[in-house]
XYZ file of C-alpha atoms in Angstrom:
659
model
C 65.460 5.128 18.108
C 65.870 2.397 16.033
C 63.144 3.499 13.467
C 64.804 7.313 13.664
C 68.134 5.531 12.687
C 66.641 3.489 9.889
C 63.353 4.606 8.445
C 63.382 7.571 5.729
C 59.661 8.340 5.290
C 58.583 11.177 7.542
C 55.091 10.110 8.643
C 56.667 6.803 10.081
C 59.506 8.976 11.659
C 57.078 11.427 13.474
C 54.956 8.599 14.833
C 58.189 7.123 16.637
C 58.795 10.380 17.997
C 55.399 10.939 19.169
C 55.604 7.081 20.702
C 58.818 8.368 22.393
C 57.281 10.978 24.202
C 54.332 8.549 24.802
C 56.713 6.367 27.191
C 53.836 4.907 29.708
C 56.819 3.367 32.203
C 56.929 6.181 34.311
C 60.485 4.710 35.862
C 61.764 4.887 32.563
C 60.429 7.964 31.459
C 61.626 9.698 34.571
C 65.549 8.057 34.184
C 65.289 9.269 30.223
C 64.323 12.887 31.145
C 67.396 12.878 33.961
C 69.799 12.342 31.242
C 72.292 10.671 33.880
C 73.632 8.258 31.662
C 75.431 9.440 28.016
C 73.114 6.783 26.466
C 69.944 9.166 27.733
C 72.001 12.242 27.068
C 72.499 11.119 23.179
C 68.861 10.656 22.789
C 68.079 14.098 23.879
C 70.858 15.177 21.183
C 69.325 12.903 18.641
C 65.584 14.527 19.098
C 67.236 17.611 19.355
C 68.999 17.542 16.189
C 65.691 16.629 14.373
C 63.964 19.434 15.848
C 66.755 21.790 14.703
C 66.228 20.087 10.854
C 69.370 18.694 10.804
C 68.837 14.861 10.193
C 69.202 13.602 7.061
C 65.204 13.495 5.976
C 63.926 16.438 8.768
C 60.724 18.356 7.879
C 58.035 20.214 9.437
C 56.779 17.445 10.418
C 59.417 15.512 12.335
C 60.412 18.969 13.449
C 57.272 19.461 15.446
C 57.149 15.950 16.330
C 60.638 15.864 17.812
C 59.893 19.202 20.022
C 56.816 17.607 21.092
C 58.678 14.672 22.088
C 60.932 16.753 23.871
C 58.085 18.416 26.021
C 56.259 15.277 26.681
C 59.245 13.375 28.165
C 60.066 16.043 30.407
C 63.905 16.601 29.752
C 65.556 18.699 32.235
C 65.395 22.812 31.256
C 69.093 22.949 31.856
C 69.890 20.109 29.465
C 67.678 21.266 26.604
C 69.643 24.388 25.583
C 73.004 23.217 27.483
C 75.503 22.503 24.417
C 76.377 19.104 25.668
C 72.496 18.305 25.549
C 70.027 19.352 23.275
C 71.818 22.838 22.565
C 68.283 24.118 21.208
C 68.364 27.933 20.997
C 64.667 28.527 21.631
C 62.448 26.296 23.930
C 60.279 23.241 22.275
C 57.253 24.723 22.632
C 57.963 28.115 21.034
C 59.489 25.969 18.025
C 56.544 23.799 17.996
C 53.902 26.844 17.940
C 56.132 28.594 14.988
C 55.836 25.636 12.742
C 51.992 24.860 13.556
C 51.512 28.799 12.954
C 53.516 28.559 9.375
C 51.683 25.213 8.415
C 48.223 26.829 9.421
C 49.335 29.839 6.738
C 49.909 27.786 4.283
C 46.456 26.450 3.975
C 45.150 29.745 2.243
C 48.235 29.735 -0.027
C 48.883 26.476 -1.438
C 46.770 25.253 -4.247
C 45.138 21.673 -3.877
C 44.856 20.709 -7.955
C 47.183 21.369 -10.389
C 46.647 22.326 -14.138
C 46.235 18.284 -14.624
C 43.540 18.155 -11.689
C 46.252 15.991 -9.640
C 46.833 17.069 -5.985
C 49.419 18.826 -5.630
C 52.911 17.961 -3.921
C 52.524 20.978 -1.344
C 49.154 20.329 -0.662
C 49.989 16.307 0.120
C 52.872 17.719 2.299
C 50.531 19.878 4.144
C 47.795 17.483 4.485
C 50.681 14.744 5.927
C 51.558 17.277 8.341
C 47.813 17.435 9.975
C 47.304 13.696 9.669
C 50.425 12.524 11.521
C 50.927 15.687 13.721
C 49.037 17.998 15.650
C 45.444 17.147 14.365
C 43.640 18.701 16.805
C 45.529 21.987 16.206
C 44.126 21.903 12.780
C 40.515 21.196 14.076
C 40.948 24.217 16.591
C 41.866 26.775 14.122
C 39.180 29.306 13.447
C 39.378 29.712 9.544
C 36.254 29.812 7.219
C 38.453 29.301 3.854
C 37.060 26.739 1.785
C 40.721 25.113 1.630
C 40.438 24.963 5.294
C 37.340 23.155 5.301
C 38.398 20.697 2.380
C 41.353 19.912 4.238
C 39.661 19.238 7.336
C 37.348 16.862 5.533
C 40.147 14.682 4.056
C 42.174 14.657 7.325
C 38.836 12.743 9.093
C 38.390 10.740 5.903
C 41.941 9.484 5.881
C 42.329 8.980 9.646
C 39.284 7.038 9.265
C 37.774 6.065 12.794
C 40.273 8.091 14.428
C 39.473 11.015 12.601
C 35.896 10.626 13.412
C 36.515 10.335 16.992
C 38.792 13.395 17.062
C 36.246 15.775 15.429
C 33.233 14.482 17.405
C 35.662 15.189 20.547
C 32.953 13.195 22.824
C 34.035 14.621 25.976
C 35.491 18.086 24.989
C 38.734 17.299 26.858
C 40.666 16.938 23.271
C 39.835 19.642 21.232
C 38.707 21.954 24.069
C 36.764 24.395 21.371
C 34.564 26.596 23.217
C 32.733 27.746 19.907
C 29.627 25.806 19.879
C 29.222 26.278 15.904
C 32.677 25.380 15.342
C 32.224 22.215 17.436
C 29.088 21.645 15.458
C 30.770 22.299 12.057
C 33.414 19.266 13.174
C 30.923 16.539 14.173
C 28.733 17.378 10.808
C 32.027 16.374 8.852
C 32.947 13.749 10.973
C 29.394 12.196 10.810
C 28.971 12.808 6.990
C 32.485 10.778 6.300
C 30.955 8.148 8.949
C 28.122 7.611 6.569
C 30.321 7.454 3.678
C 32.627 4.946 5.036
C 30.745 3.012 7.521
C 29.728 -0.037 5.497
C 33.508 -0.353 4.302
C 34.777 -0.477 8.207
C 35.763 -3.380 9.581
C 33.466 -5.023 12.454
C 35.873 -3.686 14.997
C 36.070 -0.500 13.201
C 32.246 -0.362 13.294
C 31.812 -0.662 17.009
C 34.450 1.689 17.646
C 33.063 4.521 15.920
C 29.609 3.695 16.995
C 30.979 3.932 20.291
C 31.667 7.323 19.578
C 28.498 8.101 18.409
C 26.907 6.695 21.049
C 28.209 8.314 23.702
C 27.812 11.670 22.411
C 23.696 10.326 22.249
C 23.321 11.588 18.589
C 20.137 9.081 18.364
C 18.667 10.511 21.404
C 15.736 12.840 21.689
C 18.159 15.545 22.989
C 18.880 15.989 19.342
C 15.254 17.262 18.525
C 16.947 20.526 18.275
C 19.234 19.696 15.618
C 17.946 17.125 13.758
C 20.249 17.196 10.710
C 23.187 15.837 12.838
C 20.851 13.100 14.194
C 20.200 12.340 10.704
C 23.669 12.232 9.807
C 24.371 10.307 12.511
C 21.697 7.673 12.082
C 22.702 7.315 8.396
C 26.036 5.947 9.274
C 24.801 3.773 11.912
C 22.196 1.806 10.017
C 24.784 0.499 7.819
C 26.518 -1.675 10.708
C 27.004 -5.296 10.139
C 24.927 -7.915 12.346
C 26.462 -7.402 15.878
C 24.382 -4.108 15.838
C 21.382 -4.355 18.302
C 18.052 -4.473 16.463
C 16.320 -1.897 18.494
C 19.320 0.545 17.703
C 19.247 -0.187 14.051
C 15.380 0.432 13.785
C 15.911 3.528 15.648
C 17.979 4.378 12.731
C 15.911 3.389 10.138
C 13.021 5.079 12.080
C 15.075 8.391 12.143
C 15.835 7.998 7.962
C 12.291 7.626 7.583
C 12.654 4.232 6.170
C 9.896 2.823 7.340
C 9.318 -0.612 5.549
C 12.837 -1.364 6.969
C 11.495 -0.552 10.569
C 8.637 -2.941 9.555
C 11.317 -5.683 8.559
C 13.181 -5.635 11.794
C 9.410 -5.827 13.995
C 8.720 -5.494 17.637
C 11.971 -3.645 18.461
C 11.001 -0.725 16.074
C 7.915 -0.272 18.187
C 8.894 1.889 20.873
C 11.065 4.513 18.468
C 7.679 4.582 16.494
C 5.807 5.516 19.588
C 8.150 7.933 20.455
C 7.617 9.584 17.006
C 3.871 9.579 17.705
C 4.309 11.115 21.114
C 6.584 13.775 19.696
C 9.407 12.837 21.997
C 11.323 11.794 18.965
C 10.803 14.535 16.307
C 12.267 14.043 12.928
C 11.210 17.872 11.615
C 10.445 21.154 13.161
C 7.622 21.935 10.741
C 4.181 21.240 12.321
C 2.654 19.519 9.125
C 5.498 17.314 8.444
C 5.296 16.430 12.034
C 2.001 14.981 11.838
C 2.752 13.693 8.553
C 5.655 11.770 10.638
C 3.239 10.744 13.427
C 0.479 9.022 10.523
C 3.622 7.338 8.915
C 4.637 5.994 12.465
C 1.222 4.881 13.145
C 1.279 3.146 9.707
C 4.404 1.381 10.138
C 2.988 0.050 13.724
C -0.002 -1.238 11.937
C 2.294 -3.026 9.715
C 4.293 -4.321 12.250
C 1.325 -6.022 13.850
C -0.228 -7.130 10.756
C 2.865 -9.448 10.304
C 4.184 -10.328 13.265
C 0.890 -9.967 15.934
C 1.355 -13.507 17.306
C 5.065 -12.944 18.273
C 4.408 -9.425 19.830
C 4.334 -8.914 23.553
C 1.163 -8.350 25.533
C 2.910 -5.142 27.187
C 3.356 -3.901 23.611
C -0.178 -4.697 22.530
C -1.607 -2.771 25.391
C 0.950 0.214 24.482
C -0.079 0.158 21.118
C -4.071 -0.078 21.768
C -3.241 3.229 24.398
C -1.994 4.875 21.409
C -4.574 4.465 19.126
C -7.152 6.022 21.532
C -5.418 8.399 23.034
C -2.740 9.950 20.383
C -5.037 9.523 17.209
C -8.580 8.635 17.836
C -9.139 10.739 20.795
C -11.268 14.120 21.135
C -7.960 16.121 21.661
C -8.068 16.313 17.929
C -11.396 18.054 17.120
C -9.281 20.744 16.099
C -7.614 18.792 13.486
C -10.580 16.750 12.090
C -9.039 15.941 8.876
C -5.318 14.968 10.375
C -7.357 12.507 12.754
C -9.133 11.282 9.862
C -6.360 10.459 8.187
C -4.982 8.126 11.136
C -8.310 6.496 11.037
C -8.055 5.635 7.664
C -4.910 3.651 8.342
C -6.424 2.129 11.655
C -9.600 0.815 10.100
C -7.619 -1.339 7.566
C -5.562 -3.483 10.482
C -5.772 -6.786 10.462
C -8.277 -9.133 12.559
C -5.626 -8.225 16.023
C -7.150 -4.720 16.341
C -9.868 -4.244 18.932
C -13.655 -4.045 17.645
C -13.897 -0.935 19.537
C -10.813 0.862 17.925
C -12.205 -0.566 14.624
C -15.286 0.876 15.329
C -14.180 4.359 16.127
C -12.267 4.638 13.281
C -15.165 3.270 11.300
C -17.051 6.184 12.837
C -14.440 9.070 12.231
C -14.763 8.004 8.936
C -18.264 8.486 8.604
C -18.304 4.849 7.377
C -21.902 3.976 9.009
C -22.795 0.802 7.664
C -19.470 -0.639 8.666
C -20.085 0.896 12.196
C -23.366 -1.051 12.477
C -21.946 -4.184 11.207
C -19.612 -4.012 13.950
C -22.331 -3.942 16.614
C -22.266 -2.942 20.181
C -18.565 -2.016 20.783
C -19.727 0.982 18.663
C -22.220 2.611 20.698
C -19.988 4.452 23.092
C -18.355 6.182 20.122
C -21.770 6.945 18.357
C -23.010 8.611 21.531
C -19.962 10.777 21.538
C -20.715 12.015 18.102
C -24.041 12.694 19.607
C -23.087 14.487 22.809
C -20.638 16.439 20.377
C -17.811 15.048 22.472
C -16.039 13.657 19.331
C -16.515 15.801 16.103
C -16.011 15.113 12.819
C -16.670 18.369 10.949
C -16.740 21.974 12.178
C -19.773 23.060 9.914
C -22.943 23.537 12.507
C -25.204 21.894 9.706
C -22.906 19.033 9.183
C -22.587 18.260 12.971
C -26.249 17.814 13.020
C -26.272 15.506 10.362
C -23.727 13.479 11.714
C -25.472 13.207 14.968
C -28.583 12.252 12.968
C -26.614 9.579 11.447
C -24.940 8.408 14.642
C -28.551 7.793 16.214
C -29.789 6.015 13.020
C -26.770 3.702 12.949
C -27.547 2.903 16.796
C -30.775 2.133 15.697
C -29.524 -0.449 12.933
C -27.428 -2.295 15.409
C -28.485 -5.834 16.500
C -28.614 -5.190 20.488
C -28.657 -8.696 22.365
C -31.391 -7.026 24.157
C -34.000 -4.638 22.488
C -34.661 -2.350 25.615
C -31.033 -1.724 25.955
C -31.272 -0.216 21.918
C -34.738 1.722 23.558
C -32.708 2.701 26.376
C -30.051 4.298 24.067
C -32.605 5.928 21.946
C -34.525 7.266 24.855
C -31.652 9.031 26.174
C -30.832 10.712 22.925
C -34.560 12.092 23.209
C -34.472 13.282 26.472
C -30.891 14.973 26.674
C -29.743 16.097 23.054
C -30.593 19.535 22.683
C -30.616 19.840 18.974
C -34.371 19.660 17.911
C -33.384 18.064 14.383
C -31.613 15.229 16.506
C -34.720 14.273 18.864
C -37.123 14.239 15.972
C -35.165 12.010 14.205
C -34.811 9.485 17.234
C -38.733 10.110 17.914
C -39.226 8.794 14.705
C -36.980 5.708 15.042
C -38.868 5.030 18.522
C -42.332 5.460 17.238
C -42.458 1.798 16.002
C -41.502 0.763 19.459
C -44.539 2.960 21.168
C -46.442 -0.353 21.990
C -43.842 -2.286 23.214
C -42.474 0.655 25.773
C -45.662 2.382 26.886
C -43.869 4.935 29.156
C -42.287 6.659 25.964
C -46.024 6.898 24.045
C -46.591 10.469 24.900
C -43.343 11.751 24.535
C -42.796 10.589 21.066
C -46.207 11.759 20.071
C -45.450 15.320 21.670
C -41.956 15.176 19.903
C -43.459 14.393 16.645
C -46.365 16.779 16.881
C -46.818 18.994 14.278
C -50.082 21.586 13.856
C -49.793 24.227 11.395
C -52.708 26.867 12.491
C -54.432 28.532 9.180
C -54.781 31.788 9.643
C -56.877 32.978 6.506
C -57.923 36.927 6.127
C -60.712 36.978 8.820
C -62.745 39.536 6.966
C -63.127 37.466 3.682
C -65.129 34.919 6.087
C -68.752 34.607 7.023
C -69.959 34.518 10.449
C -70.637 30.485 10.430
C -67.202 29.849 8.894
C -65.236 31.899 11.749
C -67.970 30.052 14.099
C -66.915 26.432 12.788
C -62.798 27.713 13.198
C -63.317 29.059 16.700
C -64.924 25.399 17.907
C -61.888 23.758 16.093
C -59.325 25.840 17.679
C -60.792 25.220 21.505
C -60.967 21.464 20.623
C -56.911 21.520 18.955
C -56.611 23.606 22.426
C -57.575 20.721 24.432
C -55.782 18.523 22.606
C -52.238 19.995 22.690
C -52.802 20.919 26.495
C -53.415 17.079 27.168
C -51.009 15.794 24.885
C -47.879 18.189 26.229
C -48.930 17.698 29.722
C -48.598 13.795 29.308
C -45.299 13.967 27.436
C -43.672 16.426 29.915
C -44.664 14.053 32.756
C -43.395 10.991 30.978
C -40.058 13.141 30.442
C -39.840 14.027 34.067
C -40.143 10.557 35.123
C -37.651 9.290 32.807
C -35.241 11.830 33.163
C -34.482 10.443 37.041
C -33.590 7.165 35.084
C -30.526 9.376 34.168
C -30.203 11.217 37.609
C -31.425 14.451 35.637
C -33.745 16.692 37.635
C -34.770 17.870 34.300
C -34.382 17.284 30.588
C -33.568 19.153 27.416
C -36.619 17.548 26.349
C -38.604 18.518 28.869
C -37.656 22.370 28.533
C -38.190 21.899 24.504
C -41.688 20.332 25.097
C -42.808 23.138 27.453
C -41.351 25.521 24.978
C -43.342 24.098 22.378
C -46.462 23.599 24.164
C -46.271 27.513 24.977
C -45.763 28.324 21.514
C -48.585 26.682 20.473
C -51.169 27.213 23.065
C -50.304 31.137 22.828
C -50.468 30.952 18.650
C -53.735 29.439 19.278
C -55.122 31.259 21.775
C -54.415 34.445 20.100
C -56.051 33.260 16.842
C -59.236 32.378 18.975
C -59.193 36.031 20.500
C -58.722 37.521 16.755
C -62.105 35.265 15.766
C -64.180 36.003 18.729
C -63.472 39.645 17.600
C -63.827 39.418 14.094
C -67.016 37.586 14.650
C -68.802 40.311 16.836
C -67.268 43.316 14.551
C -68.665 41.508 11.498
C -72.173 40.920 13.141
C -72.414 44.290 14.110
C -71.836 45.463 10.493
C -74.212 43.216 8.962
C -77.004 44.554 11.325
C -76.149 48.295 10.526
C -76.387 46.877 6.623
C -79.700 45.645 6.981
C -81.123 48.003 9.194
C -79.773 50.450 6.534
C -81.923 48.635 4.225
C -85.066 48.138 5.277
C -85.357 52.213 6.553
C -84.451 53.348 3.016
C -86.948 51.109 1.428
C -89.785 51.913 3.907
C -88.887 55.500 3.155
C -89.479 55.285 -0.515
C -92.732 53.080 0.054
C -94.454 56.105 2.198
C -93.149 58.656 -0.529
C -94.611 57.007 -3.069
C -97.923 57.244 -1.376
C -97.658 61.160 -1.002
C -95.677 62.153 -3.953
C -95.802 60.134 -6.749
C -93.264 62.404 -8.787
C -90.598 62.292 -6.230
C -91.149 59.099 -6.057
C -90.098 58.471 -9.372
C -87.265 60.885 -9.567
C -85.818 58.904 -5.887
C -86.115 55.349 -8.290
C -84.108 57.085 -11.099
C -81.385 57.316 -8.537
C -78.855 54.456 -9.662
C -77.501 51.310 -7.460
C -80.552 50.929 -6.007
C -79.801 46.953 -6.568
C -77.901 47.668 -3.089
C -80.988 47.908 -1.255
C -81.903 44.346 -1.835
C -78.369 43.035 -1.993
C -77.875 39.993 0.396
C -73.977 40.292 -0.512
C -72.777 41.410 2.935
C -72.187 37.748 4.602
C -68.569 38.745 5.443
C -66.882 42.143 6.708
C -65.225 42.744 3.408
C -68.819 42.339 1.717
C -70.336 44.863 4.406
C -67.480 47.170 3.539
C -67.919 46.775 -0.395
C -71.822 47.333 -0.241
C -71.784 50.534 2.461
C -70.354 52.757 -0.429
C -73.332 52.171 -2.942
C -75.743 52.522 0.164
C -73.982 55.613 0.817
C -74.300 56.918 -2.773
C -77.903 56.446 -2.464
C -78.383 58.725 0.382
C -76.181 61.368 -0.851
C -78.890 61.556 -4.083
C -81.757 60.936 -1.755
C -81.202 63.681 0.615
C -81.179 66.929 -1.944
C -84.304 65.554 -3.675
C -86.259 65.417 -0.023
C -85.083 68.724 1.062
C -86.506 70.179 -2.518
C -89.673 68.463 -1.993
C -90.287 69.324 1.563
C -92.695 72.307 1.204
C -94.853 70.533 -1.241
C -94.962 67.316 1.259
C -95.601 69.384 4.241
C -98.672 71.137 2.312
C -100.108 67.244 1.153
C -99.228 65.974 4.734
C -101.400 68.951 6.222
C -104.336 68.371 3.836
C -104.182 64.835 4.156
C -104.347 65.385 7.985
C -107.102 67.892 8.387
C -109.134 65.313 5.984
C -108.788 62.800 8.591
C -106.021 60.569 6.319
C -103.767 59.338 9.137
C -101.570 57.507 6.541
C -100.223 61.131 5.745
C -99.145 61.481 9.147
C -97.339 58.581 8.946
C -95.622 59.750 5.675
C -94.154 62.774 7.215
C -92.901 60.902 10.377
C -91.529 58.700 8.096
C -89.554 61.484 5.948
C -88.408 62.936 9.227
C -87.279 59.386 10.400
C -85.621 58.891 7.172
C -83.718 62.193 7.355
C -82.298 61.034 10.906
C -81.350 57.580 9.542
C -79.703 59.198 6.431
C -77.757 61.376 8.647
C -76.597 58.463 11.002
C -75.544 56.119 8.364
């Protein structure tokens, strides 16, 4: 009450009145409310006069504060309206609400700045009312006016930590706002202002503001659905003084994507970076950006290890090793090969602390085969994953096969402690890999070792066995040429059958080493053998058939030639004129030609013989009567040759008809 009697400033008077309403001693408060003494009754009169605006410096702020104080002290309901008491014609709550309503309505009417760009007195008075009066009522108001939003921001700003606490309303008991959008908007304003002022706060103020933010769990993964709000909280907290726990500061840096600052903090940042990698802490909702953040978190972890490896605990070593293999380099990312390769590009550059196996896997993913071979045996299991297609480095089938071959060649380049172990790895590929190109490449690598490991010799030979069966046009070959090819084919048939039978037996034996009843190589060899034998046996059948056909054709041509020549010889002795006429027929070189060694030559010669036949037949028919007469005369004269001539003429007619 002394302040009310001595201070004219409304904010101070309003705070004094609110302090009166917050008397903590229940006995004092109860006695004051009872108004049993004149002194207590005078307090009610003085406060009521402030409510009525009868004070020398009364205003809306002090009137509201006085009405609020009367309500909170709990004065007797009889004393408040009594003329000897408060003499209030309206209940305090009604007066208080009327003032609040009127001040809210002013927000949309009053100007913030005047023509000189200075804050207007009306705005200052309205702002002062909310700063020292019913702040919660301002925050609860449901306005979308720009003036309202500006006013709320100014109230939070000038109230400093108190404004931040009120707007965040961590336990919802103060503002009691049900509209979630309104609650979020207030929190956003509070966090923005906290970010702009946090560095200026005293340590006490920082701790107080931090507690409000921490209690609301703004930095937690619960805010993955409201990432912007969490970012605002982190922007504020990262400015805290040296009192702040390094883990919290590093989390703030991670949330703000200030990766280099996270590296500077070191090990305390690892857990938060791990959460980014595991997508427990999300810094965005975009899938592409999420993957970029995972890579940045990975690079930051690697930088921390490179910088502080000896100081980092063993448990964190294990966590990071696990992360590298399960979250970045695993086969789970066969559908996102480019992203995994980006991770591998970062991992492979890590310092000497990185396990050789992890570095080797990174080199494999980056297809840096020479570096993989240099690491040695720790790389073998990762190369086997490429060969078995468990670790895919490409989507294209051709590229995958090329990478499988590269992996096999790299295994061959590695200096194993025991050569037998290298051979065993390559033989495994030989037996179990289903891709023919990969098996062939492996067989070529094993070929120099056939003498050292004799139980693979037949298998390697069969896999590398290549036989191209030449198939010329058989009708252009002579019978001796076809006989030679037939002999060669039968010999090759025997070689193929023996080679592949031995190889299949070796494959069966080796398959048992890997607890397999059959192997891909065995199936391939069987198919390859069947294909070769089917082809060569089919060709043998064709050769045999063509040899028979060509031989028959040759016999016909030869018999044809001899018959025609014999007929000419006999006619010459019977009828010289007919003989001359027949000898004048063209193409008679065909009668003595030897160009019928192949089937096609037989076919080429046959038309000429057909032509001779076509010319001989009508001429012989025309001279038939004369031949018969001479034949009879000679027969009667006992000349048997003439009888032979007639027989030949008759035979020739039959031959010509046959041919």
